[in-house]
Amino acid sequence: MVRETCLTTDDLIYPLFVKAGKNERVAIPSMPGIYQYSPDTLIPELKEVASLGIPAVLLFGLPEHKDDLGSEAYSSEGIVQQTVRTIKQSFPELIVITDICLCAYTSHGHCGILEEGMVTNDATLASLQKIAVSHAAAGADMVAPSDMMDGRVGAIRTALDSAGCIHTPIMSYAAKYASHFYGPFREAADCAPQSGDRRSYQMDPANSDEALREIALDIEEGADIVMVKPALAYLDIIYRAKQQFGHPLAAYNVSGEYSLVKAGATQGMIDERGTVMEILQSIKRAGADLIITYFAKEAAKALQETEFRSQKSE
Ligand code: PBG
């Protein structure tokens, strides 16, 4: 009766990695329990997701071919576009959010187009527009740009509107830090930069005022939901963002946060379920409305059990 924060299954978004092929379900060694799926093997996984009441998934694609420009990212026959069509046929109620970025599609692994070895912001915007429109055309319910180029929310909004996709919302990775917690993801999505790092476009972990400026810009450009990423080491940013803007806010409980808990639990150092629920509750308490988490299925299962609805502490 006096609990201030209630985590519910409705708050959860489950990330999924999809790759071309048939009958593929490839384990990701650094993320126990997480796989890369081909569109056919994704179906049973989605059945479980839907039956647990998880309302939304976030799709990341692994293309067949990479090139300098990441052109497969905006092909109508690309892996994400195909998968969205498949999901929408079998699970029309499931909210399908697609990641908009080039890094898994470019041969150099950067989130933007390179000119003389440097990521160029403005040249990248046109590609992001094409990706967003192709995902929306395939049936995506929402697009989520994660590249951190300046001006991309406005550019994507304009492109979606002129393509007639006026009802497709944008969830923007507004304050995305250049974080070591993305390590396992880069194995999962095969998107590690081949040279240099992402510090010219992602944020310095030492900054928090800058995060608020980034979020303000994205809201001004038309972001429907803004995101802070990672979550656990950035609860102060989540808190400030919610206090200052009161805008719908998502937090990304990223791959490294997942793998650390898994590693600790596997070695018997911590209780997995209790730790997961405490972490997710803390992210919500800080101010997140939505949580993107690889633990979505575990959390949904826990929430079905009375123990975690009226959570007792150890
Ligand atoms: C791509 C992208 C990354 C993540 C989501 N989208 C990696 C990166 O920026 O290097 C990380 C997600 C995670 O670690 O779970 N731009």
Coordinates of C-alpha atoms and ligand atoms in Angstrom, one line a residue:
M1 CA 0.0 0.0 0.0
V2 CA 2.8 2.4 0.7
R3 CA 5.1 1.3 -2.1
E4 CA 6.1 4.4 -4.2
T5 CA 7.5 2.7 -7.3
C6 CA 5.7 -0.1 -9.1
L7 CA 7.6 -2.0 -11.8
T8 CA 5.2 -3.7 -14.3
T9 CA 5.6 -5.8 -17.3
D10 CA 4.1 -3.0 -19.4
D11 CA 7.3 -1.0 -18.7
L12 CA 9.5 -3.5 -20.5
I13 CA 11.0 -3.6 -24.0
Y14 CA 12.9 -6.7 -25.1
P15 CA 15.9 -6.3 -27.5
L16 CA 16.3 -8.9 -30.2
F17 CA 19.1 -9.6 -32.7
V18 CA 18.0 -10.9 -36.1
K19 CA 20.2 -12.3 -38.9
A20 CA 19.6 -13.6 -42.4
G21 CA 19.2 -17.4 -42.9
K22 CA 17.0 -20.2 -41.9
N23 CA 17.0 -22.3 -38.7
E24 CA 19.7 -20.2 -37.1
R25 CA 19.8 -19.6 -33.4
V26 CA 23.3 -18.5 -32.6
A27 CA 24.3 -18.1 -28.9
I28 CA 26.2 -15.0 -27.9
P29 CA 29.0 -16.1 -25.6
S30 CA 29.3 -12.9 -23.7
M31 CA 25.5 -12.7 -23.1
P32 CA 24.3 -16.1 -21.8
G33 CA 20.6 -16.6 -22.7
I34 CA 20.7 -14.1 -25.6
Y35 CA 20.8 -15.3 -29.3
Q36 CA 20.9 -14.1 -32.8
Y37 CA 17.7 -15.4 -34.6
S38 CA 16.9 -16.0 -38.2
P39 CA 13.3 -14.8 -38.9
D40 CA 11.9 -18.4 -38.6
T41 CA 13.5 -19.2 -35.2
L42 CA 12.3 -15.8 -33.9
I43 CA 8.7 -17.0 -34.0
P44 CA 8.8 -19.3 -31.0
E45 CA 10.8 -16.7 -29.1
L46 CA 8.2 -14.1 -29.8
K47 CA 5.5 -16.5 -28.7
E48 CA 7.1 -16.6 -25.3
V49 CA 7.6 -12.8 -25.2
A50 CA 3.9 -12.3 -26.1
S51 CA 2.6 -14.9 -23.7
L52 CA 4.6 -13.2 -20.9
G53 CA 2.7 -10.0 -21.7
I54 CA 5.9 -8.0 -22.7
P55 CA 4.4 -5.3 -24.9
A56 CA 7.3 -4.3 -27.1
V57 CA 10.5 -5.6 -28.8
L58 CA 13.5 -3.6 -30.1
L59 CA 15.1 -5.1 -33.3
F60 CA 18.7 -5.0 -34.2
G61 CA 19.7 -6.4 -37.6
L62 CA 22.9 -8.3 -38.7
P63 CA 23.1 -7.8 -42.5
E64 CA 24.4 -10.3 -45.0
H65 CA 26.9 -7.9 -46.5
K66 CA 28.6 -4.8 -45.0
D67 CA 29.9 -1.9 -47.2
D68 CA 31.4 1.5 -46.7
L69 CA 28.0 3.2 -46.7
G70 CA 26.0 0.5 -44.9
S71 CA 23.6 0.4 -47.8
E72 CA 21.9 -2.8 -46.7
A73 CA 20.4 -0.9 -43.8
Y74 CA 17.9 0.8 -46.0
S75 CA 17.2 -2.0 -48.4
S76 CA 13.5 -3.0 -48.5
E77 CA 14.7 -6.6 -48.5
G78 CA 17.1 -6.0 -45.5
I79 CA 16.9 -8.3 -42.5
V80 CA 15.1 -5.8 -40.3
Q81 CA 12.6 -4.9 -43.0
Q82 CA 11.9 -8.7 -43.7
T83 CA 11.6 -9.5 -40.0
V84 CA 9.2 -6.6 -39.3
R85 CA 6.9 -7.9 -42.0
T86 CA 7.0 -11.4 -40.6
I87 CA 6.4 -10.2 -37.0
K88 CA 3.5 -8.0 -38.0
Q89 CA 1.8 -10.9 -39.8
S90 CA 2.0 -13.3 -36.8
F91 CA 1.9 -10.9 -33.9
P92 CA 0.0 -7.8 -34.9
E93 CA -0.4 -6.7 -31.3
L94 CA 3.3 -6.7 -30.5
I95 CA 4.9 -3.2 -30.7
V96 CA 7.9 -3.5 -33.0
I97 CA 10.5 -0.8 -32.5
T98 CA 13.5 -0.8 -34.8
D99 CA 17.0 0.5 -34.1
I100 CA 18.2 3.1 -36.6
C101 CA 21.9 3.1 -37.0
L102 CA 24.6 2.2 -39.5
C103 CA 27.2 0.6 -37.3
A104 CA 26.2 -3.1 -37.9
Y105 CA 26.0 -2.4 -41.7
T106 CA 29.2 -0.5 -42.4
S107 CA 32.4 -2.3 -43.1
H108 CA 34.2 0.1 -40.8
G109 CA 31.7 -0.4 -37.9
H110 CA 31.1 3.3 -37.3
C111 CA 27.6 4.7 -36.8
G112 CA 28.0 7.3 -39.6
I113 CA 29.6 7.8 -43.0
L114 CA 33.3 8.3 -43.0
E115 CA 35.1 11.0 -44.9
E116 CA 38.9 11.0 -44.5
G117 CA 38.6 8.6 -41.6
M118 CA 36.2 10.9 -39.7
V119 CA 32.5 10.3 -39.1
T120 CA 30.7 13.1 -40.9
N121 CA 27.5 14.2 -39.2
D122 CA 25.5 15.8 -42.0
A123 CA 26.2 13.2 -44.7
T124 CA 25.0 10.5 -42.4
L125 CA 21.5 12.2 -41.9
A126 CA 20.3 11.3 -45.4
S127 CA 21.1 7.6 -44.8
L128 CA 19.3 7.6 -41.4
Q129 CA 16.3 9.1 -43.1
K130 CA 16.2 6.3 -45.7
I131 CA 16.6 3.6 -43.0
A132 CA 13.7 5.1 -40.9
V133 CA 11.4 5.4 -43.9
S134 CA 12.1 1.8 -45.0
H135 CA 11.5 0.4 -41.5
A136 CA 8.2 2.3 -41.2
A137 CA 7.2 1.2 -44.7
A138 CA 7.8 -2.4 -43.6
G139 CA 5.4 -1.9 -40.7
A140 CA 7.6 -0.8 -37.7
D141 CA 5.5 0.8 -35.0
M142 CA 8.3 3.1 -33.8
V143 CA 11.8 3.9 -34.8
A144 CA 14.7 4.4 -32.4
P145 CA 17.8 6.3 -33.8
S146 CA 20.9 5.2 -31.8
D147 CA 23.6 6.8 -33.9
M148 CA 23.9 10.1 -31.9
M149 CA 24.4 12.4 -34.9
D150 CA 23.2 15.9 -34.3
G151 CA 19.9 16.9 -36.0
R152 CA 18.8 13.4 -36.8
V153 CA 15.5 13.5 -34.9
G154 CA 14.4 16.5 -36.9
A155 CA 15.7 14.9 -40.2
I156 CA 14.0 11.6 -39.5
R157 CA 10.7 13.3 -38.5
T158 CA 10.7 15.3 -41.8
A159 CA 11.4 12.2 -43.8
L160 CA 8.8 10.1 -42.1
D161 CA 6.2 12.9 -42.5
S162 CA 6.9 13.4 -46.2
A163 CA 6.7 9.6 -46.8
G164 CA 3.2 9.7 -45.2
C165 CA 4.3 7.9 -42.0
I166 CA 2.9 10.6 -39.8
H167 CA 1.9 8.2 -37.1
T168 CA 5.3 6.6 -36.6
P169 CA 6.8 7.9 -33.3
I170 CA 10.5 8.4 -32.6
M171 CA 12.2 7.1 -29.5
S172 CA 15.5 8.9 -29.5
Y173 CA 18.7 7.7 -27.9
A174 CA 19.1 11.3 -26.7
A175 CA 21.8 11.0 -24.1
K176 CA 23.9 8.1 -25.1
Y177 CA 27.3 7.8 -23.5
A178 CA 30.5 6.4 -25.0
S179 CA 30.4 3.5 -22.6
H180 CA 32.4 0.4 -21.8
F181 CA 29.2 -1.3 -20.9
Y182 CA 28.4 -1.8 -24.6
G183 CA 31.2 -4.4 -25.0
P184 CA 29.0 -7.6 -25.2
F185 CA 26.5 -5.9 -27.5
R186 CA 29.3 -5.3 -30.1
E187 CA 29.8 -9.0 -30.2
A188 CA 26.0 -9.6 -30.4
A189 CA 25.5 -7.1 -33.2
D190 CA 28.9 -7.5 -34.8
C191 CA 29.4 -3.8 -34.8
A192 CA 32.7 -2.9 -33.1
P193 CA 34.4 0.0 -34.8
Q194 CA 37.4 -1.3 -36.8
S195 CA 39.4 1.8 -36.0
G196 CA 39.2 4.5 -33.3
D197 CA 36.2 4.8 -31.0
R198 CA 32.8 6.4 -30.8
R199 CA 33.8 9.4 -28.6
S200 CA 33.4 11.9 -31.4
Y201 CA 29.6 11.3 -31.4
Q202 CA 28.7 9.6 -28.1
M203 CA 28.9 11.5 -24.8
D204 CA 31.6 11.8 -22.2
P205 CA 30.6 9.9 -19.1
A206 CA 31.8 12.8 -17.0
N207 CA 29.1 15.1 -18.3
S208 CA 25.6 15.5 -17.2
D209 CA 24.6 19.1 -18.1
E210 CA 25.4 18.2 -21.7
A211 CA 23.0 15.3 -21.4
L212 CA 20.2 17.7 -20.6
R213 CA 21.2 19.9 -23.6
E214 CA 21.1 16.8 -25.9
I215 CA 17.7 15.8 -24.6
A216 CA 16.3 19.3 -24.9
L217 CA 17.4 19.4 -28.6
D218 CA 15.8 16.0 -29.4
I219 CA 12.5 17.0 -27.7
E220 CA 12.6 20.3 -29.7
E221 CA 13.2 18.3 -32.9
G222 CA 10.2 16.1 -32.2
A223 CA 11.3 13.1 -30.2
D224 CA 8.2 11.4 -28.7
I225 CA 10.3 9.4 -26.2
V226 CA 13.8 10.3 -25.1
M227 CA 16.3 7.7 -23.8
V228 CA 19.2 7.7 -21.4
K229 CA 21.8 5.0 -22.0
P230 CA 23.4 3.1 -20.2
A231 CA 21.1 3.0 -17.2
L232 CA 22.7 1.8 -14.0
A233 CA 25.7 4.0 -13.9
Y234 CA 23.6 6.9 -15.1
L235 CA 20.7 7.0 -12.7
D236 CA 21.5 10.6 -11.9
I237 CA 21.0 11.5 -15.6
I238 CA 17.6 9.6 -15.7
Y239 CA 16.6 11.5 -12.6
R240 CA 17.6 14.9 -13.9
A241 CA 16.0 14.3 -17.3
K242 CA 12.7 13.3 -15.8
Q243 CA 12.7 16.2 -13.3
Q244 CA 13.6 18.8 -15.9
F245 CA 11.5 17.7 -18.9
G246 CA 8.7 15.4 -17.6
H247 CA 8.8 13.9 -21.1
P248 CA 8.3 10.1 -21.7
L249 CA 11.6 8.6 -20.8
A250 CA 13.2 5.3 -21.6
A251 CA 16.4 3.9 -20.1
Y252 CA 18.5 1.2 -21.7
N253 CA 19.8 -1.4 -19.3
V254 CA 22.6 -2.3 -21.6
S255 CA 24.5 -5.5 -22.5
G256 CA 27.4 -5.0 -20.1
E257 CA 24.9 -4.4 -17.2
Y258 CA 23.2 -7.7 -18.2
S259 CA 26.5 -9.7 -18.6
L260 CA 27.8 -8.6 -15.2
V261 CA 24.8 -9.8 -13.4
K262 CA 24.8 -13.1 -15.3
A263 CA 28.5 -13.6 -14.6
G264 CA 28.0 -12.9 -10.9
A265 CA 25.0 -15.2 -10.7
T266 CA 26.7 -18.0 -12.6
Q267 CA 29.5 -18.0 -10.1
G268 CA 27.1 -18.1 -7.2
M269 CA 28.1 -14.6 -6.0
I270 CA 24.7 -13.0 -6.2
D271 CA 21.0 -14.0 -6.5
E272 CA 20.1 -13.3 -10.1
R273 CA 16.4 -12.7 -9.8
G274 CA 16.5 -10.5 -6.8
T275 CA 19.4 -8.5 -8.2
V276 CA 17.6 -8.0 -11.5
M277 CA 14.4 -6.9 -9.9
E278 CA 16.2 -4.5 -7.7
I279 CA 18.1 -3.0 -10.6
L280 CA 15.0 -2.5 -12.7
Q281 CA 13.1 -1.0 -9.8
S282 CA 15.9 1.4 -9.2
I283 CA 15.9 2.5 -12.9
K284 CA 12.1 3.1 -12.6
R285 CA 12.5 4.9 -9.3
A286 CA 15.1 7.2 -10.8
G287 CA 12.4 8.3 -13.3
A288 CA 12.4 6.0 -16.3
D289 CA 8.9 5.2 -17.7
L290 CA 10.2 2.4 -20.0
I291 CA 13.1 0.0 -19.6
I292 CA 14.9 -1.7 -22.4
T293 CA 16.4 -4.8 -20.9
Y294 CA 17.7 -8.2 -21.9
F295 CA 16.2 -9.3 -18.6
A296 CA 12.6 -8.6 -19.8
K297 CA 11.6 -12.2 -19.9
E298 CA 13.1 -13.0 -16.4
A299 CA 11.4 -9.9 -15.0
A300 CA 8.1 -10.6 -16.5
K301 CA 8.2 -14.1 -15.0
A302 CA 9.2 -12.7 -11.6
L303 CA 6.3 -10.2 -11.8
Q304 CA 3.9 -13.0 -12.4
E305 CA 4.8 -14.4 -9.0
T306 CA 3.4 -12.9 -5.9
E307 CA 6.9 -12.8 -4.3
F308 CA 8.0 -9.9 -6.4
R309 CA 4.6 -8.1 -6.5
S310 CA 4.8 -7.7 -2.8
Q311 CA 8.6 -7.9 -2.8
K312 CA 10.2 -9.0 0.4
S313 CA 13.8 -8.0 1.0
E314 CA 16.4 -10.5 2.0
Ligands
PBG1 C1 24.6 1.0 -32.0 C2 24.1 0.6 -30.6 C3 24.9 0.2 -29.5 C4 24.0 -0.2 -28.6 C5 22.8 0.0 -29.0 N1 22.8 0.5 -30.3 C6 26.4 0.0 -29.4 C7 27.3 1.2 -29.6 O1 26.9 2.3 -29.7 O2 28.5 0.9 -29.7 C8 24.4 -0.8 -27.2 C9 23.4 -1.6 -26.5 C10 23.9 -2.5 -25.5 O3 25.1 -2.5 -25.1 O4 23.1 -3.3 -25.0 N2 24.8 2.4 -32.2

